[in-house]
Coordinates of N, CA, C and O in Angstrom, one line a residue:
M1 N 17.3 -12.4 -16.5 CA 16.5 -11.8 -16.5 C 16.9 -10.9 -14.5 O 17.5 -11.6 -13.3
E2 N 16.9 -9.8 -15.1 CA 17.1 -9.1 -13.7 C 16.4 -9.2 -12.3 O 14.6 -8.8 -13.0
K3 N 16.5 -9.0 -11.3 CA 16.0 -9.1 -10.4 C 14.7 -7.8 -10.2 O 15.2 -6.7 -10.3
D4 N 13.3 -8.3 -9.8 CA 12.2 -7.5 -10.1 C 12.0 -6.0 -11.2 O 12.2 -5.3 -11.2
M5 N 12.7 -6.7 -12.0 CA 12.7 -6.1 -13.5 C 11.0 -6.2 -13.9 O 10.8 -8.0 -14.9
A6 N 10.5 -5.7 -15.1 CA 9.2 -5.8 -14.7 C 8.8 -5.4 -17.2 O 9.7 -4.1 -17.2
I7 N 8.0 -6.2 -17.0 CA 7.5 -6.3 -18.1 C 6.8 -5.7 -18.3 O 5.3 -6.3 -18.2
P8 N 6.3 -5.3 -19.8 CA 4.9 -4.2 -19.6 C 4.4 -5.2 -20.8 O 4.8 -6.1 -21.9
I9 N 2.8 -5.2 -20.3 CA 1.9 -6.0 -20.9 C 0.8 -5.0 -21.6 O 0.3 -4.6 -21.2
E10 N 1.2 -4.9 -23.0 CA 0.2 -3.9 -23.7 C -1.3 -3.9 -23.3 O -1.8 -5.2 -23.7
L11 N -1.6 -3.8 -23.0 CA -3.1 -3.4 -23.0 C -4.1 -3.0 -24.5 O -3.4 -2.0 -25.2
D12 N -5.3 -3.4 -24.6 CA -6.0 -3.3 -25.4 C -6.8 -2.2 -25.6 O -7.6 -1.6 -26.9
V13 N -6.3 -0.9 -24.5 CA -6.9 -0.1 -24.9 C -6.3 1.5 -24.6 O -5.3 0.6 -23.3
W14 N -7.1 2.7 -24.4 CA -5.5 3.3 -24.1 C -6.1 4.4 -22.5 O -6.8 5.2 -22.4
Q15 N -5.6 3.7 -21.1 CA -6.0 4.5 -20.4 C -6.1 5.1 -20.1 O -5.2 6.2 -20.2
K16 N -6.8 6.1 -19.3 CA -6.9 7.9 -18.9 C -6.3 7.8 -18.0 O -6.6 7.6 -16.6
T17 N -5.2 7.8 -17.6 CA -4.1 8.1 -16.9 C -4.4 8.7 -16.1 O -3.5 8.7 -14.6
S18 N -5.2 10.2 -16.2 CA -5.2 11.0 -15.4 C -6.6 11.1 -14.2 O -6.6 11.5 -13.1
E19 N -7.1 9.5 -14.4 CA -8.2 9.2 -13.5 C -7.6 8.5 -12.5 O -6.4 7.5 -13.2
Y20 N -8.4 8.0 -11.6 CA -8.1 6.9 -10.5 C -9.2 5.2 -10.7 O -9.7 5.7 -11.9
A21 N -8.3 4.4 -10.5 CA -9.1 3.3 -10.5 C -9.7 2.7 -10.0 O -9.4 3.3 -8.4
I22 N -10.9 2.4 -10.0 CA -11.6 1.7 -8.1 C -11.2 -0.2 -8.6 O -11.3 -0.7 -9.6
I23 N -10.8 -0.3 -7.5 CA -10.2 -1.9 -7.1 C -11.7 -1.8 -6.1 O -11.3 -1.3 -5.2
E24 N -11.7 -2.8 -6.2 CA -12.7 -3.9 -5.6 C -12.1 -5.2 -5.2 O -11.1 -6.0 -6.2
Q25 N -12.0 -5.3 -4.3 CA -10.9 -7.4 -4.1 C -12.8 -7.9 -3.1 O -13.6 -7.6 -2.5
Y26 N -12.5 -9.3 -3.2 CA -13.4 -10.6 -3.0 C -13.1 -11.8 -3.2 O -12.4 -12.4 -3.5
D27 N -13.2 -12.6 -1.7 CA -12.7 -13.8 -1.1 C -11.4 -13.1 -2.0 O -10.1 -12.8 -1.3
D28 N -10.8 -14.3 -2.9 CA -9.5 -14.0 -3.4 C -9.5 -13.3 -4.7 O -8.0 -14.4 -5.4
S29 N -10.0 -12.8 -5.4 CA -10.3 -12.3 -6.7 C -10.2 -11.0 -6.0 O -10.9 -10.7 -5.1
M30 N -9.4 -9.6 -6.6 CA -9.4 -8.4 -6.4 C -9.8 -7.5 -8.5 O -9.4 -8.5 -9.3
V31 N -10.9 -7.0 -8.6 CA -10.6 -6.2 -9.6 C -10.0 -5.0 -9.8 O -10.1 -4.2 -8.8
V32 N -9.9 -4.6 -10.8 CA -9.3 -3.3 -11.1 C -10.1 -2.5 -12.7 O -9.9 -3.0 -13.6
R33 N -11.0 -1.6 -12.4 CA -11.5 -1.1 -13.3 C -11.1 0.3 -13.8 O -11.1 0.9 -12.6
F34 N -10.7 0.7 -15.1 CA -10.6 2.0 -14.9 C -11.4 2.7 -16.3 O -11.5 2.1 -17.4
Q35 N -11.3 4.0 -16.4 CA -11.8 4.7 -17.8 C -10.1 4.7 -18.7 O -9.9 4.4 -18.2
Y36 N -11.5 4.7 -20.0 CA -10.0 4.9 -21.1 C -10.3 6.0 -22.2 O -11.3 6.8 -22.2
W37 N -9.7 6.5 -22.8 CA -9.8 6.8 -24.3 C -10.4 6.1 -25.8 O -9.3 5.1 -25.7
N38 N -10.4 6.9 -26.6 CA -10.5 6.5 -27.6 C -9.0 7.4 -28.8 O -8.0 7.7 -28.2
E39 N -8.6 7.1 -29.7 CA -8.1 7.3 -30.5 C -7.6 8.9 -30.5 O -6.7 9.4 -30.3
K40 N -8.6 9.7 -30.1 CA -9.1 11.0 -30.0 C -8.6 11.7 -28.9 O -8.7 12.6 -28.3
Q41 N -8.5 10.6 -28.2 CA -8.3 10.9 -26.3 C -9.6 11.7 -25.8 O -9.1 12.1 -24.7
E42 N -10.3 11.3 -25.9 CA -12.0 11.4 -26.2 C -11.9 10.2 -24.9 O -12.4 8.6 -25.3
T43 N -13.4 10.8 -24.1 CA -13.0 9.8 -23.3 C -14.4 8.8 -23.1 O -14.9 9.3 -23.9
I44 N -14.7 7.7 -23.5 CA -15.3 6.0 -23.7 C -16.1 6.2 -22.2 O -16.1 6.3 -21.3
N45 N -17.9 7.4 -22.6 CA -18.2 7.9 -21.5 C -19.3 6.0 -21.2 O -19.6 5.9 -19.9
D46 N -19.8 5.2 -22.0 CA -20.6 4.3 -21.9 C -19.7 3.0 -21.5 O -20.3 2.0 -21.2
K47 N -18.6 2.9 -21.3 CA -18.1 1.6 -20.9 C -16.4 1.9 -20.0 O -16.3 3.0 -19.7
I48 N -16.5 0.2 -19.4 CA -15.0 0.2 -18.7 C -13.6 -0.3 -18.9 O -14.2 -1.9 -19.1
A49 N -12.5 0.0 -18.8 CA -11.8 -1.3 -18.8 C -11.3 -2.0 -17.3 O -11.8 -1.5 -17.0
V50 N -11.2 -3.2 -17.3 CA -11.3 -4.4 -16.4 C -9.9 -5.6 -16.8 O -10.0 -6.3 -17.6
L51 N -9.5 -5.5 -15.4 CA -8.5 -5.8 -14.8 C -9.0 -7.2 -13.6 O -9.4 -6.4 -13.3
M52 N -9.0 -7.8 -13.9 CA -9.5 -8.8 -13.3 C -8.3 -10.1 -12.8 O -7.7 -11.1 -13.8
F53 N -8.1 -9.6 -11.3 CA -6.6 -11.1 -10.5 C -7.3 -11.9 -10.1 O -8.2 -11.7 -9.3
T54 N -7.7 -13.1 -10.5 CA -7.8 -14.4 -9.5 C -6.4 -15.1 -8.6 O -5.3 -15.1 -8.9
N55 N -6.9 -15.8 -7.4 CA -6.5 -16.5 -6.4 C -5.3 -15.7 -6.5 O -3.8 -15.4 -6.7
V56 N -5.5 -13.9 -5.9 CA -4.8 -13.1 -5.2 C -4.4 -14.0 -3.8 O -4.8 -13.8 -2.9
Y57 N -3.0 -13.7 -3.6 CA -2.1 -14.5 -2.6 C -2.1 -12.9 -1.6 O -2.1 -12.6 0.1
A58 N -1.0 -11.6 -2.6 CA -1.2 -10.1 -1.8 C -1.1 -9.4 -2.4 O -1.0 -9.6 -3.8
V59 N -1.3 -8.1 -1.9 CA -1.4 -7.0 -2.5 C -0.4 -5.8 -2.0 O -0.2 -5.4 -0.6
R60 N -0.4 -4.5 -2.3 CA 0.5 -4.0 -1.4 C 0.0 -2.2 -2.9 O 0.9 -2.5 -3.5
F61 N 0.7 -1.0 -2.0 CA 0.1 -0.2 -2.4 C 0.5 0.9 -2.2 O 0.4 1.0 -0.6
C62 N 1.7 2.1 -2.1 CA 2.1 2.9 -1.5 C 1.8 4.4 -2.4 O 2.5 4.6 -3.8
R63 N 0.9 5.2 -1.7 CA 0.3 6.3 -3.0 C 1.8 7.1 -2.6 O 2.0 8.2 -3.8
Y64 N 2.7 7.3 -2.1 CA 3.9 8.8 -2.0 C 5.0 7.7 -1.8 O 5.3 7.3 -1.2
N65 N 5.1 7.7 -3.3 CA 6.6 6.9 -4.0 C 7.4 8.1 -4.7 O 6.4 8.7 -4.1
K66 N 8.6 7.8 -4.2 CA 10.1 8.6 -5.2 C 8.9 9.1 -6.6 O 9.4 10.1 -6.9
T67 N 8.6 8.1 -6.7 CA 8.3 7.8 -8.5 C 6.9 7.9 -8.0 O 6.4 7.2 -7.7
R68 N 6.4 8.5 -9.3 CA 4.7 8.0 -10.1 C 4.3 6.5 -10.3 O 3.5 6.1 -10.4
Y69 N 5.5 6.3 -10.7 CA 5.3 4.9 -11.7 C 6.6 3.9 -11.1 O 7.6 3.8 -10.5
Y70 N 6.4 2.6 -11.2 CA 6.5 1.3 -10.8 C 8.5 1.8 -11.6 O 8.7 2.3 -12.7
P71 N 9.5 2.1 -10.6 CA 10.9 2.7 -11.5 C 11.8 1.6 -12.3 O 12.7 1.8 -12.9
K72 N 11.3 -0.2 -12.2 CA 12.3 -1.2 -13.4 C 11.2 -1.6 -14.0 O 11.2 -2.9 -13.6
E73 N 10.9 -1.6 -15.4 CA 10.5 -1.8 -16.5 C 11.3 -1.3 -17.6 O 12.0 -0.7 -17.8
N74 N 11.3 -2.5 -18.4 CA 12.2 -2.4 -19.6 C 11.1 -0.9 -20.8 O 10.2 -1.3 -20.3
E75 N 12.5 -0.8 -21.5 CA 11.8 0.2 -22.2 C 10.3 -0.2 -23.3 O 10.5 -1.6 -23.7
H76 N 9.8 0.4 -23.6 CA 8.1 0.2 -24.8 C 8.0 0.9 -25.2 O 8.4 2.3 -24.4
S77 N 7.2 1.2 -26.2 CA 6.4 2.3 -26.9 C 5.0 2.4 -26.2 O 4.3 3.2 -27.3
Y78 N 4.6 0.8 -25.4 CA 3.5 1.1 -25.5 C 2.9 2.5 -25.1 O 3.2 3.2 -23.6
K79 N 0.9 2.7 -24.8 CA 0.5 4.3 -25.0 C 0.0 3.1 -23.0 O -0.6 4.3 -22.0
S80 N -0.1 2.2 -23.4 CA -1.0 1.7 -21.7 C -1.1 0.2 -21.9 O -0.8 -0.4 -23.0
Y81 N -1.1 0.0 -20.8 CA -0.6 -1.7 -20.7 C -0.3 -1.6 -18.6 O -0.5 -0.9 -18.2
Y82 N -0.4 -2.8 -18.1 CA 0.2 -3.5 -17.3 C 1.5 -4.1 -16.8 O 2.4 -3.9 -18.0
L83 N 2.5 -4.4 -15.8 CA 3.3 -4.7 -15.6 C 3.8 -6.6 -14.9 O 2.5 -6.7 -14.2
E84 N 3.8 -7.3 -16.1 CA 4.3 -8.4 -14.9 C 5.8 -8.9 -14.3 O 6.5 -8.5 -15.5
I85 N 6.8 -8.9 -13.4 CA 7.8 -9.2 -12.9 C 8.2 -10.6 -12.6 O 7.5 -11.3 -11.3
P86 N 9.0 -10.9 -13.5 CA 8.9 -13.0 -13.8 C 9.3 -13.4 -12.2 O 10.1 -14.2 -12.1
N87 N 11.1 -12.4 -12.1 CA 11.7 -12.7 -11.2 C 11.6 -11.6 -10.0 O 12.5 -11.2 -9.5
S88 N 11.1 -12.1 -8.9 CA 10.3 -11.1 -8.1 C 11.1 -11.7 -6.7 O 11.1 -12.8 -6.6
S89 N 11.0 -10.3 -6.2 CA 11.6 -10.6 -5.0 C 10.5 -10.2 -3.9 O 10.7 -11.7 -3.2
W90 N 9.8 -9.8 -4.3 CA 8.8 -9.9 -3.4 C 8.2 -11.7 -3.1 O 7.7 -12.2 -2.2
I91 N 7.9 -11.9 -4.6 CA 7.3 -13.6 -4.6 C 8.6 -14.2 -3.4 O 8.0 -15.2 -2.3
D92 N 9.3 -14.0 -3.5 CA 10.4 -15.5 -2.9 C 9.9 -14.9 -1.1 O 10.6 -15.5 -0.7
D93 N 10.2 -13.5 -1.3 CA 10.1 -13.5 0.6 C 8.6 -14.1 1.0 O 8.6 -14.4 2.3
L94 N 7.4 -13.8 0.5 CA 6.1 -14.0 0.5 C 6.3 -15.9 0.7 O 6.3 -16.7 2.1
K95 N 7.0 -16.5 0.2 CA 7.4 -17.6 -0.1 C 8.2 -18.8 1.4 O 7.9 -19.4 1.4
N96 N 8.8 -17.8 1.2 CA 9.8 -18.0 2.5 C 9.7 -17.8 3.7 O 9.4 -18.6 4.9
E97 N 8.5 -16.5 4.0 CA 7.6 -16.6 4.8 C 6.8 -17.5 5.2 O 6.7 -18.4 6.3
R98 N 5.8 -17.6 4.1 CA 5.5 -19.0 4.5 C 5.6 -20.7 4.8 O 5.5 -21.3 5.7
A99 N 6.9 -20.7 4.5 CA 7.1 -22.0 4.5 C 8.1 -21.5 6.0 O 8.2 -22.8 6.4
S100 N 8.3 -20.8 6.4 CA 8.6 -20.0 7.9 C 8.0 -20.9 8.8 O 7.7 -21.8 10.6
Y101 N 6.6 -21.0 8.3 CA 5.4 -21.5 9.3 C 4.6 -22.7 8.8 O 4.1 -23.5 10.0
D102 N 5.0 -23.1 7.6 CA 3.8 -24.5 6.8 C 5.3 -25.1 6.0 O 4.8 -25.1 5.1
I103 N 6.3 -25.8 6.4 CA 7.3 -25.8 5.6 C 7.1 -27.0 3.6 O 7.5 -26.8 3.7
N104 N 5.4 -27.6 4.4 CA 4.8 -28.1 3.8 C 4.0 -27.2 2.0 O 3.0 -27.7 1.4
W105 N 4.3 -26.4 2.3 CA 2.8 -25.8 1.4 C 2.3 -26.5 0.3 O 1.8 -26.2 -0.9
E106 N 4.3 -25.9 -0.2 CA 4.2 -26.2 -1.6 C 3.2 -28.2 -2.0 O 2.9 -27.6 -3.4
K107 N 3.3 -29.1 -1.5 CA 2.9 -29.5 -1.6 C 1.1 -30.1 -2.3 O 1.0 -30.6 -2.4
Y108 N 0.6 -29.3 -1.3 CA -1.0 -28.7 -1.6 C -1.2 -27.5 -2.6 O -2.0 -27.9 -3.0
D109 N -0.3 -26.5 -2.3 CA -0.4 -25.2 -3.2 C 0.0 -25.1 -4.4 O 1.3 -24.9 -4.6
H110 N -0.1 -26.3 -5.5 CA 0.4 -25.8 -6.9 C 0.7 -24.6 -7.8 O 0.7 -24.7 -9.0
R111 N 0.3 -23.7 -7.3 CA -0.8 -22.7 -8.2 C 0.9 -22.0 -8.1 O 1.9 -22.0 -7.7
K112 N 1.0 -21.4 -10.0 CA 2.4 -20.4 -10.2 C 1.9 -19.7 -9.6 O 1.2 -18.6 -10.0
Y113 N 2.1 -18.8 -8.4 CA 1.8 -17.1 -8.3 C 2.6 -16.2 -9.2 O 4.0 -16.1 -9.9
R114 N 2.3 -15.8 -9.7 CA 2.6 -14.1 -10.4 C 2.9 -12.7 -9.8 O 1.7 -12.6 -9.6
H115 N 3.8 -12.0 -10.3 CA 3.8 -10.6 -9.4 C 3.1 -9.1 -10.3 O 4.2 -9.6 -11.9
Y116 N 2.0 -8.9 -10.6 CA 1.9 -7.6 -11.2 C 2.3 -6.5 -10.8 O 2.1 -6.8 -9.3
V117 N 2.0 -5.1 -11.9 CA 1.7 -4.1 -11.1 C 0.8 -3.9 -12.6 O 1.0 -3.6 -13.2
F118 N 0.0 -2.5 -11.5 CA -1.0 -1.8 -12.2 C -0.7 -0.4 -12.0 O -0.9 -0.3 -11.1
Q119 N 0.1 0.6 -13.0 CA -0.6 2.2 -12.7 C -1.8 2.6 -12.7 O -2.1 2.7 -14.0
N120 N -1.5 3.7 -11.7 CA -2.6 4.4 -11.5 C -2.2 5.8 -11.5 O -1.7 6.2 -10.3
N121 N -2.8 7.2 -12.0 CA -2.7 8.4 -12.0 C -1.4 8.8 -11.0 O -0.4 9.2 -11.4
S122 N -1.1 8.7 -9.9 CA -0.2 9.2 -8.4 C 0.0 8.2 -7.8 O 1.7 8.1 -6.5
Y123 N 0.5 6.9 -8.2 CA 0.9 5.6 -7.2 C 0.5 4.4 -8.5 O -0.2 4.1 -9.5
W124 N 1.4 3.5 -8.1 CA 1.2 1.9 -8.5 C 0.6 1.2 -7.5 O 0.6 1.1 -6.4
I125 N -0.4 -0.1 -8.5 CA -0.9 -1.3 -7.1 C 0.1 -2.5 -7.5 O 0.4 -2.7 -8.7
E126 N 0.7 -3.4 -6.7 CA 1.0 -4.5 -6.8 C 0.7 -5.5 -6.4 O -0.2 -5.8 -5.5
I127 N 0.6 -6.7 -7.2 CA -0.1 -7.6 -6.9 C 0.2 -8.7 -7.2 O 1.0 -9.5 -8.3
I128 N 0.2 -10.3 -6.0 CA 0.6 -11.1 -6.4 C -0.6 -12.2 -6.4 O -1.7 -12.2 -5.5
A129 N -0.7 -12.8 -8.1 CA -1.7 -13.6 -8.1 C -1.5 -14.7 -9.2 O -0.4 -15.0 -9.9
T130 N -2.6 -15.8 -9.3 CA -2.5 -16.6 -10.7 C -2.4 -16.1 -12.0 O -1.8 -16.4 -12.4
N131 N -3.8 -15.1 -12.3 CA -3.6 -15.2 -13.3 C -4.0 -13.7 -13.2 O -5.2 -13.5 -12.2
V132 N -4.2 -13.1 -14.5 CA -5.4 -11.6 -14.8 C -5.7 -11.9 -16.2 O -5.2 -12.2 -17.0
H133 N -7.5 -11.5 -15.8 CA -7.5 -11.3 -17.7 C -8.3 -10.0 -17.9 O -9.1 -9.3 -16.3
F134 N -8.3 -9.1 -18.7 CA -8.8 -7.9 -19.6 C -9.7 -8.1 -19.8 O -10.8 -8.9 -20.6
Q135 N -10.8 -7.4 -19.3 CA -12.0 -7.1 -20.3 C -12.8 -5.7 -20.4 O -12.5 -5.2 -19.9
I136 N -13.9 -5.9 -21.0 CA -15.1 -4.2 -21.2 C -15.8 -4.7 -20.9 O -16.5 -5.7 -21.3
E137 N -16.6 -4.3 -20.0 CA -17.7 -3.6 -19.1 C -18.4 -2.9 -19.9 O -18.1 -1.2 -19.4
N138 N -20.0 -2.4 -19.3 CA -20.8 -1.7 -19.7 C -20.2 -0.5 -18.5 O -19.9 -1.4 -17.3
R139 N -20.4 0.9 -18.4 CA -20.3 1.4 -17.5 C -22.0 1.6 -16.6 O -22.8 2.2 -16.9
S140 N -21.5 1.7 -15.2 CA -22.6 1.7 -14.5 C -22.4 3.4 -13.9 O -22.0 4.1 -13.4
D141 N -23.9 2.9 -13.3 CA -23.7 4.2 -12.1 C -23.3 4.7 -11.5 O -22.7 5.6 -10.8
C142 N -23.3 3.3 -10.7 CA -22.0 3.8 -9.3 C -20.8 3.8 -9.8 O -20.6 4.3 -8.7
H143 N -20.2 3.5 -10.9 CA -18.8 3.7 -11.3 C -18.8 4.9 -11.5 O -17.8 6.1 -11.4
N144 N -19.9 6.1 -12.3 CA -20.0 6.8 -12.4 C -19.7 8.1 -11.4 O -19.5 9.5 -10.8
K145 N -20.4 7.1 -10.0 CA -20.3 8.0 -9.1 C -19.7 8.4 -8.4 O -19.3 9.5 -7.4
I146 N -18.8 6.9 -7.8 CA -17.3 7.0 -7.1 C -16.4 8.1 -8.4 O -15.9 9.1 -7.7
W147 N -16.4 8.1 -9.8 CA -15.3 9.0 -10.5 C -15.8 10.4 -10.2 O -15.0 11.1 -10.2
N148 N -17.3 10.4 -10.0 CA -17.8 12.2 -9.5 C -18.0 12.8 -9.0 O -17.7 14.0 -8.6
D149 N -18.0 11.4 -7.7 CA -17.5 12.5 -5.5 C -15.9 12.6 -5.5 O -15.9 13.4 -5.0
C150 N -15.5 11.9 -6.8 CA -14.0 12.4 -5.5 C -13.5 13.3 -6.5 O -12.0 13.5 -6.5
K151 N -13.9 13.9 -7.6 CA -13.1 15.0 -8.1 C -13.2 16.2 -7.6 O -14.0 16.2 -6.3

């Protein structure tokens, strides 16, 4: 597989890409909550979609890139998806950096880290974590306030 080529993972919902996601981090977990449409492209107002990343090692995003979307992804026809990069140069760099100050780190950290990308409105966010889980949650007043205040 080509270095840094992303594989799309189809989501069970149609992400409302015109809206920003709410991103929360606690300890070594990160949660990305986003709005979604039904088949008629009507917003689902009482639910939100959630991607929960566990054992997060690193996160990065930059809003002002040359493109709005991650530049290297396999062709697909999915309406909504996140990406996984199986042959990630960023993971290689993180492992090398960690080995430079702790040569034996892999003897006690046996986790298999993966490189994920979540694309959102005008930026993408990259997450190094061991796992990602998708679920639907009830939408709260707190989420509504954030989305309404940001318009």
